[in-house]
Coordinates of C-alpha atoms and ligand atoms in Angstrom, one line a residue:
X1 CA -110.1 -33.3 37.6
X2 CA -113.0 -35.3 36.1
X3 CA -116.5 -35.8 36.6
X4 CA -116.6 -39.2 35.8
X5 CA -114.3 -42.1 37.2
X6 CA -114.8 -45.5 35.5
X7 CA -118.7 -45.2 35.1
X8 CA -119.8 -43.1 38.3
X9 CA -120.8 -39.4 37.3
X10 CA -119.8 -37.8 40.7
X11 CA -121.1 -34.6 43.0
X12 CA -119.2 -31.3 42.7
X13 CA -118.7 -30.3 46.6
X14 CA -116.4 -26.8 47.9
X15 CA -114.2 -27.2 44.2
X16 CA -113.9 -30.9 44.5
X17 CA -115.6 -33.9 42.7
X18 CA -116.7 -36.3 45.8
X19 CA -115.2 -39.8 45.5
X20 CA -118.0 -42.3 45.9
X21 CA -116.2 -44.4 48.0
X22 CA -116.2 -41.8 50.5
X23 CA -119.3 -41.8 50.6
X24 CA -120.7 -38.0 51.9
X25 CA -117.2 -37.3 53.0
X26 CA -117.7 -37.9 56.6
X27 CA -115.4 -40.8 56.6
X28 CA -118.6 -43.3 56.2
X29 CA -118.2 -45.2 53.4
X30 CA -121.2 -46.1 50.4
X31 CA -122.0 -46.4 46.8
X32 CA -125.5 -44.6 46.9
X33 CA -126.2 -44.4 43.7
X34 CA -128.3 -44.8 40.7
X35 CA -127.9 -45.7 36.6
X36 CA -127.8 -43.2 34.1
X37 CA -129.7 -44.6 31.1
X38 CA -129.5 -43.8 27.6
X39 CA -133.1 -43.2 26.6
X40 CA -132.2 -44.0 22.8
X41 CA -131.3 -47.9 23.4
X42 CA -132.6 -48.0 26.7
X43 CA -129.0 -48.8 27.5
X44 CA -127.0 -47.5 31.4
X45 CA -124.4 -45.6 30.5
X46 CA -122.9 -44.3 33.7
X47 CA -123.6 -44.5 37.1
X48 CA -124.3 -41.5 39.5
X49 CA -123.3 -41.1 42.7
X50 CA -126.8 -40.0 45.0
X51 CA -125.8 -37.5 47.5
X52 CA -127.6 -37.6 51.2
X53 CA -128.2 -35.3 53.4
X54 CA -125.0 -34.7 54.5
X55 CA -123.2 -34.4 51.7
X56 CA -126.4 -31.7 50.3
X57 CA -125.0 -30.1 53.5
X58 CA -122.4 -30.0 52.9
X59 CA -122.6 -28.2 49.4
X60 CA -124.7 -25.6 51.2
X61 CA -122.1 -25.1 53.8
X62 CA -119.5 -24.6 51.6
X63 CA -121.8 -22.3 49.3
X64 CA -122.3 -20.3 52.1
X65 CA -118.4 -19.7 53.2
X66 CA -117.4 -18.9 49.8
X67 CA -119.6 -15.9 49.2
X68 CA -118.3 -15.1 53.1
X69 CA -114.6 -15.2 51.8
X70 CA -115.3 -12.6 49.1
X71 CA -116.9 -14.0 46.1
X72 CA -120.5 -11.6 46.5
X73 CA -117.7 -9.0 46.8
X74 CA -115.7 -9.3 43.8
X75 CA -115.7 -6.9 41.0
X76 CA -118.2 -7.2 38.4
X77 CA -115.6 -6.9 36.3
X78 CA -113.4 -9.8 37.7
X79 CA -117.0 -12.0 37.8
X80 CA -117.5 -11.1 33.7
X81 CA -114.1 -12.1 32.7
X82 CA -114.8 -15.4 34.9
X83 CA -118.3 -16.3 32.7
X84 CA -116.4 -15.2 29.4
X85 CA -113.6 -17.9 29.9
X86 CA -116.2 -20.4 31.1
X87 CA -118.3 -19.6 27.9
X88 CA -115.0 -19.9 25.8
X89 CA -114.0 -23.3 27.8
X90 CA -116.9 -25.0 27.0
X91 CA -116.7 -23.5 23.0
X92 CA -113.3 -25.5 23.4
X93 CA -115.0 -28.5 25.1
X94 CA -117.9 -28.1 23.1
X95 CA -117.7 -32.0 21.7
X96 CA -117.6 -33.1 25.4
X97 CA -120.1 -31.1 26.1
X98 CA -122.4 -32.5 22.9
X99 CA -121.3 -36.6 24.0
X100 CA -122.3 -35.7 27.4
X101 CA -125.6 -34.5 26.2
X102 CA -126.4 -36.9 24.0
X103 CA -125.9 -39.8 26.3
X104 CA -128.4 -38.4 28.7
X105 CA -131.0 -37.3 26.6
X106 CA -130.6 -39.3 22.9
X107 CA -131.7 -36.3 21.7
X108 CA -130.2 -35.8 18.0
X109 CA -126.2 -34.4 17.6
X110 CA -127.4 -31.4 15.1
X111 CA -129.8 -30.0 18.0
X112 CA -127.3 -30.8 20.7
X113 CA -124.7 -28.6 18.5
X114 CA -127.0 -25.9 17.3
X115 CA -129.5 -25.1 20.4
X116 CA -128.2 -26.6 23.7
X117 CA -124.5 -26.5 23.9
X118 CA -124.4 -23.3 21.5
X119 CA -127.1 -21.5 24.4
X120 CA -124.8 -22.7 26.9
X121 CA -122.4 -20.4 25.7
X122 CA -124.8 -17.7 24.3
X123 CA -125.9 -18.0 28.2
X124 CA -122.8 -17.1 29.7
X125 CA -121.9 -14.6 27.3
X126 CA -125.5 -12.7 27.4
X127 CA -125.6 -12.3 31.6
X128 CA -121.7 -11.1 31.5
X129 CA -123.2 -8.7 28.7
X130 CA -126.4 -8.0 30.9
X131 CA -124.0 -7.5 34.4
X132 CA -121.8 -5.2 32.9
X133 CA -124.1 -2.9 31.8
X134 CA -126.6 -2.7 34.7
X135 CA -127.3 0.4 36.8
X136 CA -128.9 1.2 39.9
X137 CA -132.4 2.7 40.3
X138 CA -132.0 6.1 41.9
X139 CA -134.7 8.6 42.6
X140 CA -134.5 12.3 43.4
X141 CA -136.8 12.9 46.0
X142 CA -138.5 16.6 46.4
X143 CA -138.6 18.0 49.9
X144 CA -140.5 20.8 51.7
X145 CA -138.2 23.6 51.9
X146 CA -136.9 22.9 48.7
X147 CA -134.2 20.3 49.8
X148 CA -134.1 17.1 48.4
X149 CA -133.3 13.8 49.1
X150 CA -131.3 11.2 46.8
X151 CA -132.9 7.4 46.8
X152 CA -130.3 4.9 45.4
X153 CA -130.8 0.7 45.5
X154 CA -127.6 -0.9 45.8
X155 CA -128.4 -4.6 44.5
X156 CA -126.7 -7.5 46.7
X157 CA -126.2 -10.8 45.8
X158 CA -129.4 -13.2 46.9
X159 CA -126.9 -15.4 48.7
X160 CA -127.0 -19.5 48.3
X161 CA -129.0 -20.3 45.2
X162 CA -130.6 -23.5 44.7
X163 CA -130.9 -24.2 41.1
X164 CA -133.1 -27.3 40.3
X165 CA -133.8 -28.1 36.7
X166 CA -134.9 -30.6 34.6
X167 CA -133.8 -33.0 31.7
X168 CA -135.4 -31.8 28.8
X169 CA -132.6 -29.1 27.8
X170 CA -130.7 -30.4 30.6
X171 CA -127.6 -27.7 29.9
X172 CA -129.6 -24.9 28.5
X173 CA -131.7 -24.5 31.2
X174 CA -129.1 -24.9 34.0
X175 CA -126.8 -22.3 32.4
X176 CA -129.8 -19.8 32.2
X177 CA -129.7 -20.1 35.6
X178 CA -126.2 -20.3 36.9
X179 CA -124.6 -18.1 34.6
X180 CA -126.7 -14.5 36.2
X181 CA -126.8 -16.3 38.9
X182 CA -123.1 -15.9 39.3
X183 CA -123.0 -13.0 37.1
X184 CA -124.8 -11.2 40.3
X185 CA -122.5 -13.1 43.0
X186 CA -124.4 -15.7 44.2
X187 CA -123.1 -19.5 45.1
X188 CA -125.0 -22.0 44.1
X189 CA -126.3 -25.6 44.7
X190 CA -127.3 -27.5 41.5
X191 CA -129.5 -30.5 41.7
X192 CA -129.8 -31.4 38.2
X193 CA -132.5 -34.3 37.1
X194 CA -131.8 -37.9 38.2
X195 CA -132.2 -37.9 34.3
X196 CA -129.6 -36.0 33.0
X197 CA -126.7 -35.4 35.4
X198 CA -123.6 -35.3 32.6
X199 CA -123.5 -31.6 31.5
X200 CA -123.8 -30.4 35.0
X201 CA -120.5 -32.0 36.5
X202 CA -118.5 -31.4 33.5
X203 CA -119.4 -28.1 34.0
X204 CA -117.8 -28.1 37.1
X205 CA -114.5 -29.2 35.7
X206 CA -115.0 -26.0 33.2
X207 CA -115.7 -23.3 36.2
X208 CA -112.6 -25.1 38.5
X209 CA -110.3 -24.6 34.9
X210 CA -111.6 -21.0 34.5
X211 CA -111.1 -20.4 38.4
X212 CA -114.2 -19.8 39.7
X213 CA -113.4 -20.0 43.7
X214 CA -114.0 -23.7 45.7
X215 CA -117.9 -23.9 46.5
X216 CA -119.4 -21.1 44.4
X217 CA -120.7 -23.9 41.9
X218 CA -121.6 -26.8 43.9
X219 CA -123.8 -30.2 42.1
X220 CA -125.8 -32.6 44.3
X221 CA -126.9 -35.7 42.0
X222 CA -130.3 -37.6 43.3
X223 CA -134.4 -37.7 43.1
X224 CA -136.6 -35.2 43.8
X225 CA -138.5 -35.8 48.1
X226 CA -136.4 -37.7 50.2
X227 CA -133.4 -37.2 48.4
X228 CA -130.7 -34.1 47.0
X229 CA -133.6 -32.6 45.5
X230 CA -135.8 -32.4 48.5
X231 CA -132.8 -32.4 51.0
X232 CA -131.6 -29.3 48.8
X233 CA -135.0 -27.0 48.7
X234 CA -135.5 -27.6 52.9
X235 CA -132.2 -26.8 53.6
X236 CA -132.2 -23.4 55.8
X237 CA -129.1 -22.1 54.6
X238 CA -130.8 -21.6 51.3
X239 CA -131.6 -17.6 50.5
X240 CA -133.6 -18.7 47.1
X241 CA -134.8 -21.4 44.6
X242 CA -135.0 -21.5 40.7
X243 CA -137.0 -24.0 39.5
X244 CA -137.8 -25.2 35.9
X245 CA -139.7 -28.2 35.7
X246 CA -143.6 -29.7 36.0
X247 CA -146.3 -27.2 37.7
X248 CA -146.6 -30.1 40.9
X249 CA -143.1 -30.0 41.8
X250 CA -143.1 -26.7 41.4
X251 CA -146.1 -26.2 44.5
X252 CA -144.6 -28.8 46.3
X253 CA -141.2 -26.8 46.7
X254 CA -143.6 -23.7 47.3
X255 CA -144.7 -25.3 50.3
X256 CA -141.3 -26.8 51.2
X257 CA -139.9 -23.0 51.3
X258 CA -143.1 -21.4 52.4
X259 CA -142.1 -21.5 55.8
X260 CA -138.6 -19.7 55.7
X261 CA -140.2 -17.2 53.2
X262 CA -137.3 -17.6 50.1
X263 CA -138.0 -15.8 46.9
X264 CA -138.6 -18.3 44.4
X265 CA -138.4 -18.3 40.4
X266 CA -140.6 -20.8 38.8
X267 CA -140.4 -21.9 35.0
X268 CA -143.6 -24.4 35.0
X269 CA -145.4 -26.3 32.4
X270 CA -147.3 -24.9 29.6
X271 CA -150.4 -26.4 27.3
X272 CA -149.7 -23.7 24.7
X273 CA -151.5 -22.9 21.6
X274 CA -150.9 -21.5 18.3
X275 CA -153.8 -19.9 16.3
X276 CA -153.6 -19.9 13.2
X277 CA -155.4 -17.8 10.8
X278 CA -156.7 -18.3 7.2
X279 CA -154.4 -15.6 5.2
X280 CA -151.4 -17.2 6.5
X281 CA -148.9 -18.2 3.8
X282 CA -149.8 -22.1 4.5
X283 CA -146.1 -23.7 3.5
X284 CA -144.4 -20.8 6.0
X285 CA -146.9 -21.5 8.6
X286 CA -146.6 -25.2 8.4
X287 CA -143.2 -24.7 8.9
X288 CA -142.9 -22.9 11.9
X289 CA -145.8 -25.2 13.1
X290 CA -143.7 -28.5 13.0
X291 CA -141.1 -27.1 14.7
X292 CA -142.9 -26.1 17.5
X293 CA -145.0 -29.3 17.8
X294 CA -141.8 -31.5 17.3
X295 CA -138.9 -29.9 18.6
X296 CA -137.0 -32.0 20.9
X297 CA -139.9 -34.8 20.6
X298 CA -142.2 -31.7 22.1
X299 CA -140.2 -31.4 25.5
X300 CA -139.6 -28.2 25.5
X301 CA -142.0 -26.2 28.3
X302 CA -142.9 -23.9 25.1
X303 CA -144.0 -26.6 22.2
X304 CA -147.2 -26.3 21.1
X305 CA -149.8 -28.9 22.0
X306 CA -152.9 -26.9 21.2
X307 CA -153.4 -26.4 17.0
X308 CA -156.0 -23.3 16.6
X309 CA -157.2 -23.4 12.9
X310 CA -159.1 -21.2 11.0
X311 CA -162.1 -23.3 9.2
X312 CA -161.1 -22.4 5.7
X313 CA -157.5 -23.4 5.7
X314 CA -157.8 -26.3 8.3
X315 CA -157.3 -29.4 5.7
X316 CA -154.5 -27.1 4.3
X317 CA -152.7 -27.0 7.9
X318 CA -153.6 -30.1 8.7
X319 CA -152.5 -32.0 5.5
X320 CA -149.0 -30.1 5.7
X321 CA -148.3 -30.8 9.6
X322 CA -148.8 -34.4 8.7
X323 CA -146.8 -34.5 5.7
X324 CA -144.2 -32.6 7.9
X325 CA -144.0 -35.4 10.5
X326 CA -143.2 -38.0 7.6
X327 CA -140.1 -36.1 7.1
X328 CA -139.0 -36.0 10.5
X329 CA -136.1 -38.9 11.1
X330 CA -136.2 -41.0 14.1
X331 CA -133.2 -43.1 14.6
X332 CA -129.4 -42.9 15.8
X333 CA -128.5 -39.5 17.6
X334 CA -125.1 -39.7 16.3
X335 CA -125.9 -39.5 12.9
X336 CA -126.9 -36.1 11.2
X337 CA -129.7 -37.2 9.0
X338 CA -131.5 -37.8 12.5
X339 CA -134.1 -34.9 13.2
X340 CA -135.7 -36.4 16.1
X341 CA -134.5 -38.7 19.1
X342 CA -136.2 -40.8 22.2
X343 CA -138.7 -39.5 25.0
X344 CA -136.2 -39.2 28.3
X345 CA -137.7 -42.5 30.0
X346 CA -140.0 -45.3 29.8
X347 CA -142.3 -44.2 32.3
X348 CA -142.0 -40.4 30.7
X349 CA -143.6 -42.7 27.3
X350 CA -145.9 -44.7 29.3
X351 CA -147.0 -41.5 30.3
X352 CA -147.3 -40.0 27.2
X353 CA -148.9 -43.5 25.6
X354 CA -151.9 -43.3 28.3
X355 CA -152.9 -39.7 26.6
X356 CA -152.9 -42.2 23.2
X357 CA -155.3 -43.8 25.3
X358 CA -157.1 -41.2 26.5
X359 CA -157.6 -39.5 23.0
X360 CA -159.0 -42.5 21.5
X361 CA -161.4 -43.3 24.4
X362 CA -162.3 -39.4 23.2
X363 CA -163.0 -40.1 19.5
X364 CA -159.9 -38.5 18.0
X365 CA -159.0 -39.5 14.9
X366 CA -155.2 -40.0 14.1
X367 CA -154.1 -38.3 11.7
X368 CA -150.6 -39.9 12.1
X369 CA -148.2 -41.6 14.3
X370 CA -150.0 -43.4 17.7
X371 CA -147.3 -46.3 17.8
X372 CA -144.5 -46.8 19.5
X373 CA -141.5 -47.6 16.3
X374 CA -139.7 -50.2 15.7
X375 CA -136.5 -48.7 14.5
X376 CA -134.8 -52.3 14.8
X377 CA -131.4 -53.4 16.6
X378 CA -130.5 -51.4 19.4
X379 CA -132.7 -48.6 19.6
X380 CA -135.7 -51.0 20.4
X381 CA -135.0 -50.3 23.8
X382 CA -135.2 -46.8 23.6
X383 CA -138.0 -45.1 25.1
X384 CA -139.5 -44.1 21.2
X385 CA -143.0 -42.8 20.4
X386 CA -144.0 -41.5 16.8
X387 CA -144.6 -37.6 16.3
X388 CA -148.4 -38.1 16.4
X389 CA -151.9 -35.4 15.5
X390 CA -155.1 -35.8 16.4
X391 CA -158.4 -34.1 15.0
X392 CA -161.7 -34.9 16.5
X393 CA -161.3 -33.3 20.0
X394 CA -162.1 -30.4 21.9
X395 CA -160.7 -28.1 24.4
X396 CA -163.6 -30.0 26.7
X397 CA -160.6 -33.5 26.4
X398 CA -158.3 -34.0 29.2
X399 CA -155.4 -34.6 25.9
X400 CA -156.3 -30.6 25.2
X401 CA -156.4 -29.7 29.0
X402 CA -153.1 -31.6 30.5
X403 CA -149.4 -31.1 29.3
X404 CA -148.3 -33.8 27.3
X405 CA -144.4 -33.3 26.9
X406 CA -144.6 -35.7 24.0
X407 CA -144.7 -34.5 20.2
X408 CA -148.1 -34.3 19.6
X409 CA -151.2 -31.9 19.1
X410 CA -154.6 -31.7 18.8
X411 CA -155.9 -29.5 15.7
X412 CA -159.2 -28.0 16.3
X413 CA -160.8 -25.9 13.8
X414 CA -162.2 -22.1 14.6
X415 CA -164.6 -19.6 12.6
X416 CA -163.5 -16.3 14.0
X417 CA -160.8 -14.5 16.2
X418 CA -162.9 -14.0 19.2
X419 CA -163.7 -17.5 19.1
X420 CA -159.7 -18.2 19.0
X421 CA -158.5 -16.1 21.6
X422 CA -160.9 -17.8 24.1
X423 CA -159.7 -21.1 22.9
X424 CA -156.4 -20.7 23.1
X425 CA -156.9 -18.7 26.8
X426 CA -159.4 -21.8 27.6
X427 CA -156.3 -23.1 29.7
X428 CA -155.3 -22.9 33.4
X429 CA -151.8 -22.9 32.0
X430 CA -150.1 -19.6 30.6
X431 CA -146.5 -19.8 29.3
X432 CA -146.9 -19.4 25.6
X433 CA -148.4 -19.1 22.5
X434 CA -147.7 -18.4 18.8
X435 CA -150.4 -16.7 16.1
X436 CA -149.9 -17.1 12.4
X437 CA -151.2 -14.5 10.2
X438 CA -150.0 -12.0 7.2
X439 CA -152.2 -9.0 8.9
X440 CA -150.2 -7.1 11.2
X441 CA -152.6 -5.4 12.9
X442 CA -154.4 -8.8 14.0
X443 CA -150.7 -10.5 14.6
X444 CA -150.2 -7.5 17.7
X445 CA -153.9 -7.7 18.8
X446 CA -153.9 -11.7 19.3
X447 CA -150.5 -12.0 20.7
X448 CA -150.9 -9.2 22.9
X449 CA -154.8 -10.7 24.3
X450 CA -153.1 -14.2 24.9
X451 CA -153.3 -14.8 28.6
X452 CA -149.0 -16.0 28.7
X453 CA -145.9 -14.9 28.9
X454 CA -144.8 -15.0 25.8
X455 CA -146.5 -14.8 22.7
X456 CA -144.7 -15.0 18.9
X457 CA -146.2 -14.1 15.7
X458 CA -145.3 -15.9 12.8
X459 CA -142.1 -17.8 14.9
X460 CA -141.8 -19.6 17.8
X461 CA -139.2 -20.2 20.2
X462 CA -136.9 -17.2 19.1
X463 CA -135.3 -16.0 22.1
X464 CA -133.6 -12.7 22.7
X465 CA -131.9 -13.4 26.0
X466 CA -132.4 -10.1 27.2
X467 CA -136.1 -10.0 27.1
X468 CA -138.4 -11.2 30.1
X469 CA -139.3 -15.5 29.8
X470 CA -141.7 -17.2 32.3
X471 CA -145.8 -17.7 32.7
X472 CA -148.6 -17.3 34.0
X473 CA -151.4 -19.5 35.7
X474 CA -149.8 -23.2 36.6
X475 CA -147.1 -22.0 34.1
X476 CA -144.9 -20.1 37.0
X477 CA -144.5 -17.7 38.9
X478 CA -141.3 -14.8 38.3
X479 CA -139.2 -14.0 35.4
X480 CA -135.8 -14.5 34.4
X481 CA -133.8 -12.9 31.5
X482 CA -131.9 -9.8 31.0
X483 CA -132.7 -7.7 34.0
X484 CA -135.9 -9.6 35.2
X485 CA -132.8 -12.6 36.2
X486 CA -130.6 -9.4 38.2
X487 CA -133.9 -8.5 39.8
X488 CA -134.3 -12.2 41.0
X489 CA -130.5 -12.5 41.9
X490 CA -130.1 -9.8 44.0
X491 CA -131.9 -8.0 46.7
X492 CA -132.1 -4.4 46.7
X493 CA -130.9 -2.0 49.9
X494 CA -132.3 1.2 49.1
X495 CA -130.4 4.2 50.7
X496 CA -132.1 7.7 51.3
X497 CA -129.8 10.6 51.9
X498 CA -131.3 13.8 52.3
X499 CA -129.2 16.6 51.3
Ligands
NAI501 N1 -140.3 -27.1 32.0 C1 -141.3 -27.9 31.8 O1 -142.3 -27.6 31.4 C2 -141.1 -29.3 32.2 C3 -142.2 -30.1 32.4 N2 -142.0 -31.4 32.8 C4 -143.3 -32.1 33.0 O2 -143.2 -32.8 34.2 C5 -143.5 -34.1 34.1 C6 -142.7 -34.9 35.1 O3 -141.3 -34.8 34.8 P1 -140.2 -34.8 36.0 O4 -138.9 -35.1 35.5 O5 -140.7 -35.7 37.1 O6 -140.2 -33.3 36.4 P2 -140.1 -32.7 37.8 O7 -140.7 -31.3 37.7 O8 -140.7 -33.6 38.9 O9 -138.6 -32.6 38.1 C7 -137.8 -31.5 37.8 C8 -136.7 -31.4 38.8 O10 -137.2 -31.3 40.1 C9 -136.6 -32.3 41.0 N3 -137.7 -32.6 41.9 C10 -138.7 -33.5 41.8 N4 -139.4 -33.5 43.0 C11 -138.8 -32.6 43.8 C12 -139.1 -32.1 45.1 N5 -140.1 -32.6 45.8 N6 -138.3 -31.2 45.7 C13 -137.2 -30.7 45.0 N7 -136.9 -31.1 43.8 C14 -137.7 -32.0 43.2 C15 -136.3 -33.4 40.0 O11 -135.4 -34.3 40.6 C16 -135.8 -32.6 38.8 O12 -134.4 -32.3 39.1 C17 -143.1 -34.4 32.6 O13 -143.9 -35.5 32.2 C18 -143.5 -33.2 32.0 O14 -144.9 -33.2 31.7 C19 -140.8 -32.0 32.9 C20 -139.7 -31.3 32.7 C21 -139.7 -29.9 32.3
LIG502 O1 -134.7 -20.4 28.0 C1 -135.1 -20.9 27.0 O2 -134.9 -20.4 25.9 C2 -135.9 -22.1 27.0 C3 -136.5 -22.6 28.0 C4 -137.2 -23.8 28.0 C5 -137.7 -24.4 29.1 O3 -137.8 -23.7 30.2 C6 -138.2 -25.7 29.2 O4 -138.4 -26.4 28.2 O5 -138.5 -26.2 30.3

């Protein structure tokens, strides 16, 4: 069984890829469908198959029978070996896995390896990990008289789960989702982004070879309103949503729940700033800042947009960032001297070119990049922007106010660490934030006053799987990881026995 025939990248329906030709199944025949582009030569690649309403239907019906034949009853034990053998499958497919990536995103085949197809597996492993040693809240109770009462919550399974996610870590983020997801007993409906549908059917073919039961991992391909995405989020049989992607979709599929009040989990966009203070070890700081400004051409949710400088090492910071970007290596994704690959789209760079715009119409000066390369034969038709810093504006600018998702930041200097904190918190976004400093003391009292979810000192992006990762503000709304994802998973039943 494979996700692609010829070109067409197919939807997963009740443990079967749906032929195109059949159109949704119902014996009406259609090609729906759309091109999957290669955002590095601008080139289609494959074509994918849209699902309608029907066919979203009839993902959600099948969802809906498989937890009903016994899948939210099976053992955790039984649902940990399953995630184990997936993770291992997909170690074994792992080049598949990498190709399939790469063609979706361009993104560069040392990142592909190292952080998205290696958290794929870290994801499934860390939620059978997380599963198999939860407990249950249970409370003593005190009673006149004496006698007590025991309180104990059994957790169920939140039912049909509709996992939407986006294309910048197209497999990261969908495995951070499905694998507690199913850790907990859940079915689920995956829409992934018109984008970057590859890694989300071939895992399919890895949870059918592993056995996970017909219809517990179902993937609708298509757009956002008016198509899988909308279809998906509306759809009553759904018992919950888990969203990653931009803060407006994000209230629009608020509002498309709000009336069937489902619990929702919402990773959102961030504007996030590091501060960074003047006793930092500037070649360590610089460091850690490039990565977080450039890091998957800065669309990641978490980059860092926002450059906080203290006055007296500004230049210092400054004049290393841009000597930083002259390293980084635009250019084929295949080969490993690359560092850096495409934007996802055109429009995602028109996008991204009209906050060039919008910072020169400011005053900012470039301190490099501002052009789209020319990296010559093929890649011309990739959607390509150079890594690009601005001095020269202020948290007043809509480039300092608006997420980006391009790999770029405005450096702004600062005298003293009040003045800092409210820059960085000058934001109606809250996800996170990183502060650079040698002093201890100040690295704890700044992180820990930064209005976000997560704040790292002297690191960014270093993830412990079992610790708590969303926002605040237009950033989101929930948490997932380690327990925070059980909590969203499952509802509690709490029982009360008095004895
Ligand atoms: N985690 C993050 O911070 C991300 C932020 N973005 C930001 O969002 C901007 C737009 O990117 P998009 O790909 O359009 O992101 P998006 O948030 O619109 O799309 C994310 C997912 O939601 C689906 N979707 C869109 N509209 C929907 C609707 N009404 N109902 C249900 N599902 C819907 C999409 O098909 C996709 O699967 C980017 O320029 C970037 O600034 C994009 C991706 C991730
Ligand atoms: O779970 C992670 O480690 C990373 C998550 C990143 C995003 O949610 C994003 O870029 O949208």
């Amino acid at each position: 069984m494979t996700a692609e025939t010829g070109r067409w990248i197919r939807n997963f329906v009740d443990g079967r890829f749906v032929d195109p030709d059949d159109g949704d199944g119902d014996g009406r025949a259609g090609h729906r469908g759309f091109d999957a582009t290669d955002p590095a030569t601008g080139l289609v690649h494959a074509r994918v198959h849209e699902a309608d309403e029907a066919l979203v239907d009839r993902a959600v019906t099948a969802a809906r029978r498989a937890l009903r034949e016994g899948w939210a009853d099976t053992a955790v034990r039984e649902r940990t070996e399953l995630l184990r053998r997936a993770a291992d499958r997909i170690e074994e497919r792992f080049d598949e896995f990498v190709a399939a990536e790469i063609a979706d995103t361009g993104k560069p085949v040392t990142q592909a390896r190292e952080l998205d197809v290696a958290r794929a597996v870290a994801n499934f492993r860390a939620f059978a990990d997380v599963v198999a040693a939860a407990g249950q809240e249970s409370f003593l109770t005190d009673l006149a008289g004496g006698r007590r009462a025991l309180n104990y919550a059994v957790r169920k399974p939140l039912g049909v789960v509709a996992v939407v996610v986006p294309w910048n870590l197209p497999l990261l983020l969908l495995t951070w989702k499905v694998a507690p997801a199913l850790a907990c007993g859940n079915a689920v409906v995956v829409k992934p982004s018109e984008e970057t549908p590859g890694t989300a059917a071939l895992l399919a073919e890895v949870l059918a070879e592993v056995g996970l039961p017909a219809g517990v991992y179902n993937v609708v391909h298509g757009f956002g309103g008016g198509s899988a995405g909308g279809y998906l989020t509306a759809h009553p049989g759904i018992d919950g949503v888990t969203f990653t992607g931009s803060s407006a979709t994000g209230a629009q599929v608020m509002r498309t729940v709000a009336p069937r009040v489902r619990p929702v989990s919402f990773e959102l966009g961030g504007k996030n700033a590091a501060v960074v203070f003047d006793d930092v070890d500037v070649d360590e700081a610089v460091t850690g800042l490039s990565r977080s400004v450039f890091a998957n051409t800065g669309q990641v949710c978490l980059c860092t947009e926002r450059v906080y400088v203290q006055r007296s090492v500004f230049d210092d910071i400054a004049g290393g960032l841009v000597e930083r970007a002259g390293r980084l290596r635009l250019g084929d994704p295949l080969s490993e001297e690359t560092t850096t690959g495409p934007l996802i789209s055109h429009a995602h760079r028109d996008k991204v070119l009209g906050y060039f715009d919008l910072a020169e119409q400011a005053g900012a000066t470039v301190l490099t990049g501002g052009q789209v390369p020319r990296l010559g034969a093929d890649l011309d038709g990739g959607s390509w922007i150079e890594p690009t810093l601005w001095t020269g504006l202020t948290n007043a600018d809509r480039v300092v106010r608006e997420e980006i998702f391009g790999p770029v930041a405005a450096l702004i200097p600062f005298d003293t660490e009040e003045e800092a904190i409210g820059l960085a918190n000058d934001t109606d976004y809250g996800l996170a934030a990183s502060v650079w400093t040698n002093d201890l003391r100040r690295g704890h009292r700044v992180a820990q006053a930064m209005n976000v979810g997560m704040a790292w000192v002297n690191t960014w992006f270093l993830r412990d799987l079992r610790s708590p990762f969303g926002g605040v503000g237009l950033s989101g709304l929930g948490r997932e990881g380690g327990e925070s994802s059980l909590h969203f998973y499952t509802e509690p039943t709490n029982v009360c026995v008095q004895l």
